[in-house]
Amino acid sequence: MSDLDSLATEAAACRACELCLTRNNVVFGAGKQDATMMFVGEGPGRDEDLAGLPFVGRSGKLLEKLIEQETGRDRGQVYITNTVKCRPPNNRNPLPAEIASCERFLTSQVATVNPTVIVTLGAVATQALLGVNEGIGSLRTRVFDFHGCVMVPTYHPAAALRGGTGVLAAMRSDLAKARLLADQ
Ligand code: URA
């Protein structure tokens, strides 16, 4: 069993926060175990909770297309996960205490996959990893260090689906930047 498999087994039995009471499945993460690029979203939605896999709904389809077109990778060549591994009821934002309970899984995933670049998707994931409150509009113009990996913040694909002005173009340019950093 790989390190990620044993962590996933541990997560599947996790009862550290109340999200365990309403989940159907723990959505641990999916993709290549030694990927050069990792994507971190907010938390599973309805489709992900039912499938047990991250980003399989509408946001996931858009993310998959953008990853292919802007990074030259398919989803099997990257690693995809979320800040919390269980669906928050009605897709509300995960609470700080829920993010804190789940943090050890994300930190272990980063240490195990050891990607060159981590792309955080949206304000919740970016703020959680950095421990800041700044808006995603300004965070995405910079890169950060996260446990020795280059962190590239961008918008959440749901924001692009809502049709925010320029969001899709900004995501494309952020992913192209992430590709350059990962492939250099
Ligand atoms: N939104 C997220 O943040 N993560 C998912 O896995 C799906 C939708």
GROMACS .gro file of C-alpha atoms and ligand atoms in nm:
model
  192
    1MET     CA    1   0.000   0.000   0.000
    2SER     CA    2   0.140   0.345  -0.092
    3ASP     CA    3   0.165   0.626   0.162
    4LEU     CA    4  -0.129   0.798  -0.008
    5ASP     CA    5  -0.339   0.479   0.001
    6SER     CA    6  -0.282   0.435   0.372
    7LEU     CA    7  -0.364   0.803   0.436
    8ALA     CA    8  -0.683   0.762   0.230
    9THR     CA    9  -0.779   0.459   0.439
   10GLU     CA   10  -0.723   0.664   0.753
   11ALA     CA   11  -0.928   0.955   0.614
   12ALA     CA   12  -1.214   0.718   0.522
   13ALA     CA   13  -1.264   0.646   0.892
   14CYS     CA   14  -1.210   1.006   1.009
   15ARG     CA   15  -1.463   1.148   1.258
   16ALA     CA   16  -1.262   1.454   1.361
   17CYS     CA   17  -1.536   1.704   1.268
   18GLU     CA   18  -1.910   1.712   1.214
   19LEU     CA   19  -1.884   1.681   0.836
   20CYS     CA   20  -1.853   1.306   0.896
   21LEU     CA   21  -2.219   1.301   1.004
   22THR     CA   22  -2.357   1.409   0.666
   23ARG     CA   23  -2.105   1.275   0.416
   24ASN     CA   24  -2.171   0.984   0.181
   25ASN     CA   25  -1.804   0.941   0.097
   26VAL     CA   26  -1.474   1.087   0.204
   27VAL     CA   27  -1.324   1.253  -0.104
   28PHE     CA   28  -0.956   1.213  -0.035
   29GLY     CA   29  -0.795   1.303  -0.367
   30ALA     CA   30  -0.708   1.151  -0.701
   31GLY     CA   31  -0.436   1.148  -0.961
   32LYS     CA   32  -0.070   1.075  -1.004
   33GLN     CA   33   0.119   0.998  -0.685
   34ASP     CA   34   0.432   1.186  -0.798
   35ALA     CA   35   0.266   1.457  -1.006
   36THR     CA   36   0.456   1.780  -1.073
   37MET     CA   37   0.131   1.977  -1.038
   38MET     CA   38  -0.125   1.957  -0.759
   39PHE     CA   39  -0.464   2.132  -0.756
   40VAL     CA   40  -0.639   2.214  -0.429
   41GLY     CA   41  -1.007   2.311  -0.425
   42GLU     CA   42  -1.239   2.407  -0.145
   43GLY     CA   43  -1.434   2.094  -0.059
   44PRO     CA   44  -1.642   1.825  -0.227
   45GLY     CA   45  -1.981   1.918  -0.370
   46ARG     CA   46  -2.281   1.691  -0.421
   47ASP     CA   47  -2.140   1.503  -0.722
   48GLU     CA   48  -1.805   1.452  -0.554
   49ASP     CA   49  -1.965   1.333  -0.229
   50LEU     CA   50  -2.162   1.073  -0.422
   51ALA     CA   51  -1.869   0.962  -0.641
   52GLY     CA   52  -1.596   0.978  -0.378
   53LEU     CA   53  -1.378   1.167  -0.627
   54PRO     CA   54  -1.278   1.534  -0.647
   55PHE     CA   55  -1.399   1.771  -0.919
   56VAL     CA   56  -1.626   1.540  -1.115
   57GLY     CA   57  -1.923   1.782  -1.149
   58ARG     CA   58  -1.960   2.094  -1.365
   59SER     CA   59  -1.668   2.277  -1.205
   60GLY     CA   60  -1.459   1.965  -1.250
   61LYS     CA   61  -1.536   1.939  -1.621
   62LEU     CA   62  -1.423   2.298  -1.671
   63LEU     CA   63  -1.114   2.244  -1.455
   64GLU     CA   64  -1.024   1.933  -1.655
   65LYS     CA   65  -1.051   2.127  -1.983
   66LEU     CA   66  -0.838   2.414  -1.852
   67ILE     CA   67  -0.574   2.174  -1.717
   68GLU     CA   68  -0.555   2.004  -2.056
   69GLN     CA   69  -0.547   2.322  -2.261
   70GLU     CA   70  -0.321   2.534  -2.041
   71THR     CA   71  -0.086   2.284  -1.876
   72GLY     CA   72  -0.070   2.010  -2.142
   73ARG     CA   73  -0.165   1.746  -1.885
   74ASP     CA   74  -0.471   1.529  -1.841
   75ARG     CA   75  -0.627   1.480  -1.501
   76GLY     CA   76  -0.446   1.150  -1.454
   77GLN     CA   77  -0.113   1.330  -1.477
   78VAL     CA   78  -0.184   1.578  -1.196
   79TYR     CA   79  -0.301   1.532  -0.838
   80ILE     CA   80  -0.634   1.688  -0.735
   81THR     CA   81  -0.767   1.732  -0.383
   82ASN     CA   82  -0.950   1.977  -0.154
   83THR     CA   83  -0.890   2.161   0.174
   84VAL     CA   84  -1.163   1.951   0.338
   85LYS     CA   85  -1.230   1.592   0.237
   86CYS     CA   86  -1.601   1.578   0.329
   87ARG     CA   87  -1.886   1.777   0.175
   88PRO     CA   88  -2.004   2.076   0.377
   89PRO     CA   89  -2.388   2.062   0.394
   90ASN     CA   90  -2.557   2.259   0.113
   91ASN     CA   91  -2.212   2.345  -0.023
   92ARG     CA   92  -2.150   2.610   0.242
   93ASN     CA   93  -1.791   2.720   0.291
   94PRO     CA   94  -1.595   2.489   0.521
   95LEU     CA   95  -1.558   2.634   0.872
   96PRO     CA   96  -1.210   2.724   1.000
   97ALA     CA   97  -1.234   2.438   1.255
   98GLU     CA   98  -1.319   2.189   0.977
   99ILE     CA   99  -1.026   2.309   0.766
  100ALA     CA  100  -0.801   2.278   1.072
  101SER     CA  101  -0.921   1.921   1.145
  102CYS     CA  102  -0.845   1.820   0.787
  103GLU     CA  103  -0.516   2.006   0.750
  104ARG     CA  104  -0.297   1.710   0.843
  105PHE     CA  105  -0.428   1.515   0.544
  106LEU     CA  106  -0.350   1.797   0.300
  107THR     CA  107  -0.006   1.853   0.452
  108SER     CA  108   0.071   1.481   0.419
  109GLN     CA  109  -0.057   1.476   0.061
  110VAL     CA  110   0.173   1.768  -0.027
  111ALA     CA  111   0.469   1.600   0.144
  112THR     CA  112   0.402   1.267  -0.031
  113VAL     CA  113   0.327   1.391  -0.383
  114ASN     CA  114   0.589   1.666  -0.345
  115PRO     CA  115   0.469   1.860  -0.652
  116THR     CA  116   0.674   2.141  -0.803
  117VAL     CA  117   0.364   2.360  -0.821
  118ILE     CA  118   0.043   2.374  -0.617
  119VAL     CA  119  -0.247   2.560  -0.780
  120THR     CA  120  -0.504   2.673  -0.522
  121LEU     CA  121  -0.853   2.718  -0.662
  122GLY     CA  122  -1.043   3.011  -0.514
  123ALA     CA  123  -1.030   3.224  -0.202
  124VAL     CA  124  -1.119   2.952   0.050
  125ALA     CA  125  -0.835   2.717  -0.049
  126THR     CA  126  -0.583   2.995  -0.099
  127GLN     CA  127  -0.661   3.170   0.230
  128ALA     CA  128  -0.663   2.839   0.417
  129LEU     CA  129  -0.319   2.737   0.294
  130LEU     CA  130  -0.165   3.079   0.346
  131GLY     CA  131  -0.348   3.168   0.667
  132VAL     CA  132  -0.447   3.510   0.529
  133ASN     CA  133  -0.773   3.697   0.462
  134GLU     CA  134  -0.681   3.882   0.144
  135GLY     CA  135  -0.908   3.852  -0.159
  136ILE     CA  136  -0.829   3.611  -0.440
  137GLY     CA  137  -0.816   3.898  -0.693
  138SER     CA  138  -0.492   4.024  -0.540
  139LEU     CA  139  -0.356   3.688  -0.416
  140ARG     CA  140  -0.364   3.548  -0.769
  141THR     CA  141  -0.121   3.808  -0.896
  142ARG     CA  142   0.156   3.661  -0.679
  143VAL     CA  143   0.322   3.326  -0.615
  144PHE     CA  144   0.398   3.187  -0.269
  145ASP     CA  145   0.599   2.914  -0.102
  146PHE     CA  146   0.400   2.632   0.055
  147HIS     CA  147   0.613   2.369   0.228
  148GLY     CA  148   0.883   2.407  -0.037
  149CYS     CA  149   0.642   2.402  -0.333
  150VAL     CA  150   0.557   2.702  -0.551
  151MET     CA  151   0.197   2.796  -0.484
  152VAL     CA  152   0.001   2.963  -0.764
  153PRO     CA  153  -0.342   3.092  -0.657
  154THR     CA  154  -0.620   3.126  -0.911
  155TYR     CA  155  -0.998   3.157  -0.917
  156HIS     CA  156  -1.229   2.864  -0.847
  157PRO     CA  157  -1.377   2.720  -1.168
  158ALA     CA  158  -1.727   2.781  -1.024
  159ALA     CA  159  -1.651   3.155  -1.046
  160ALA     CA  160  -1.575   3.114  -1.417
  161LEU     CA  161  -1.900   2.918  -1.461
  162ARG     CA  162  -2.089   3.205  -1.296
  163GLY     CA  163  -1.947   3.420  -1.575
  164GLY     CA  164  -1.743   3.669  -1.373
  165THR     CA  165  -1.582   3.924  -1.603
  166GLY     CA  166  -1.242   3.808  -1.711
  167VAL     CA  167  -1.236   3.514  -1.469
  168LEU     CA  168  -1.190   3.249  -1.735
  169ALA     CA  169  -0.913   3.445  -1.908
  170ALA     CA  170  -0.743   3.504  -1.572
  171MET     CA  171  -0.759   3.132  -1.491
  172ARG     CA  172  -0.607   3.048  -1.827
  173SER     CA  173  -0.322   3.288  -1.770
  174ASP     CA  174  -0.264   3.161  -1.412
  175LEU     CA  175  -0.252   2.798  -1.531
  176ALA     CA  176  -0.013   2.890  -1.812
  177LYS     CA  177   0.211   3.055  -1.549
  178ALA     CA  178   0.183   2.742  -1.332
  179ARG     CA  179   0.287   2.529  -1.630
  180LEU     CA  180   0.598   2.738  -1.692
  181LEU     CA  181   0.695   2.706  -1.324
  182ALA     CA  182   0.630   2.331  -1.318
  183ASP     CA  183   0.814   2.254  -1.640
  184GLN     CA  184   1.121   2.473  -1.600
  185URA     N1  185  -1.557   2.230  -0.581
  185URA     C1  186  -1.447   2.208  -0.506
  185URA     O1  187  -1.392   2.300  -0.447
  185URA     N2  188  -1.400   2.084  -0.500
  185URA     C2  189  -1.455   1.981  -0.564
  185URA     O2  190  -1.402   1.869  -0.553
  185URA     C3  191  -1.568   2.006  -0.642
  185URA     C4  192  -1.618   2.131  -0.649
   0.00000   0.00000   0.00000
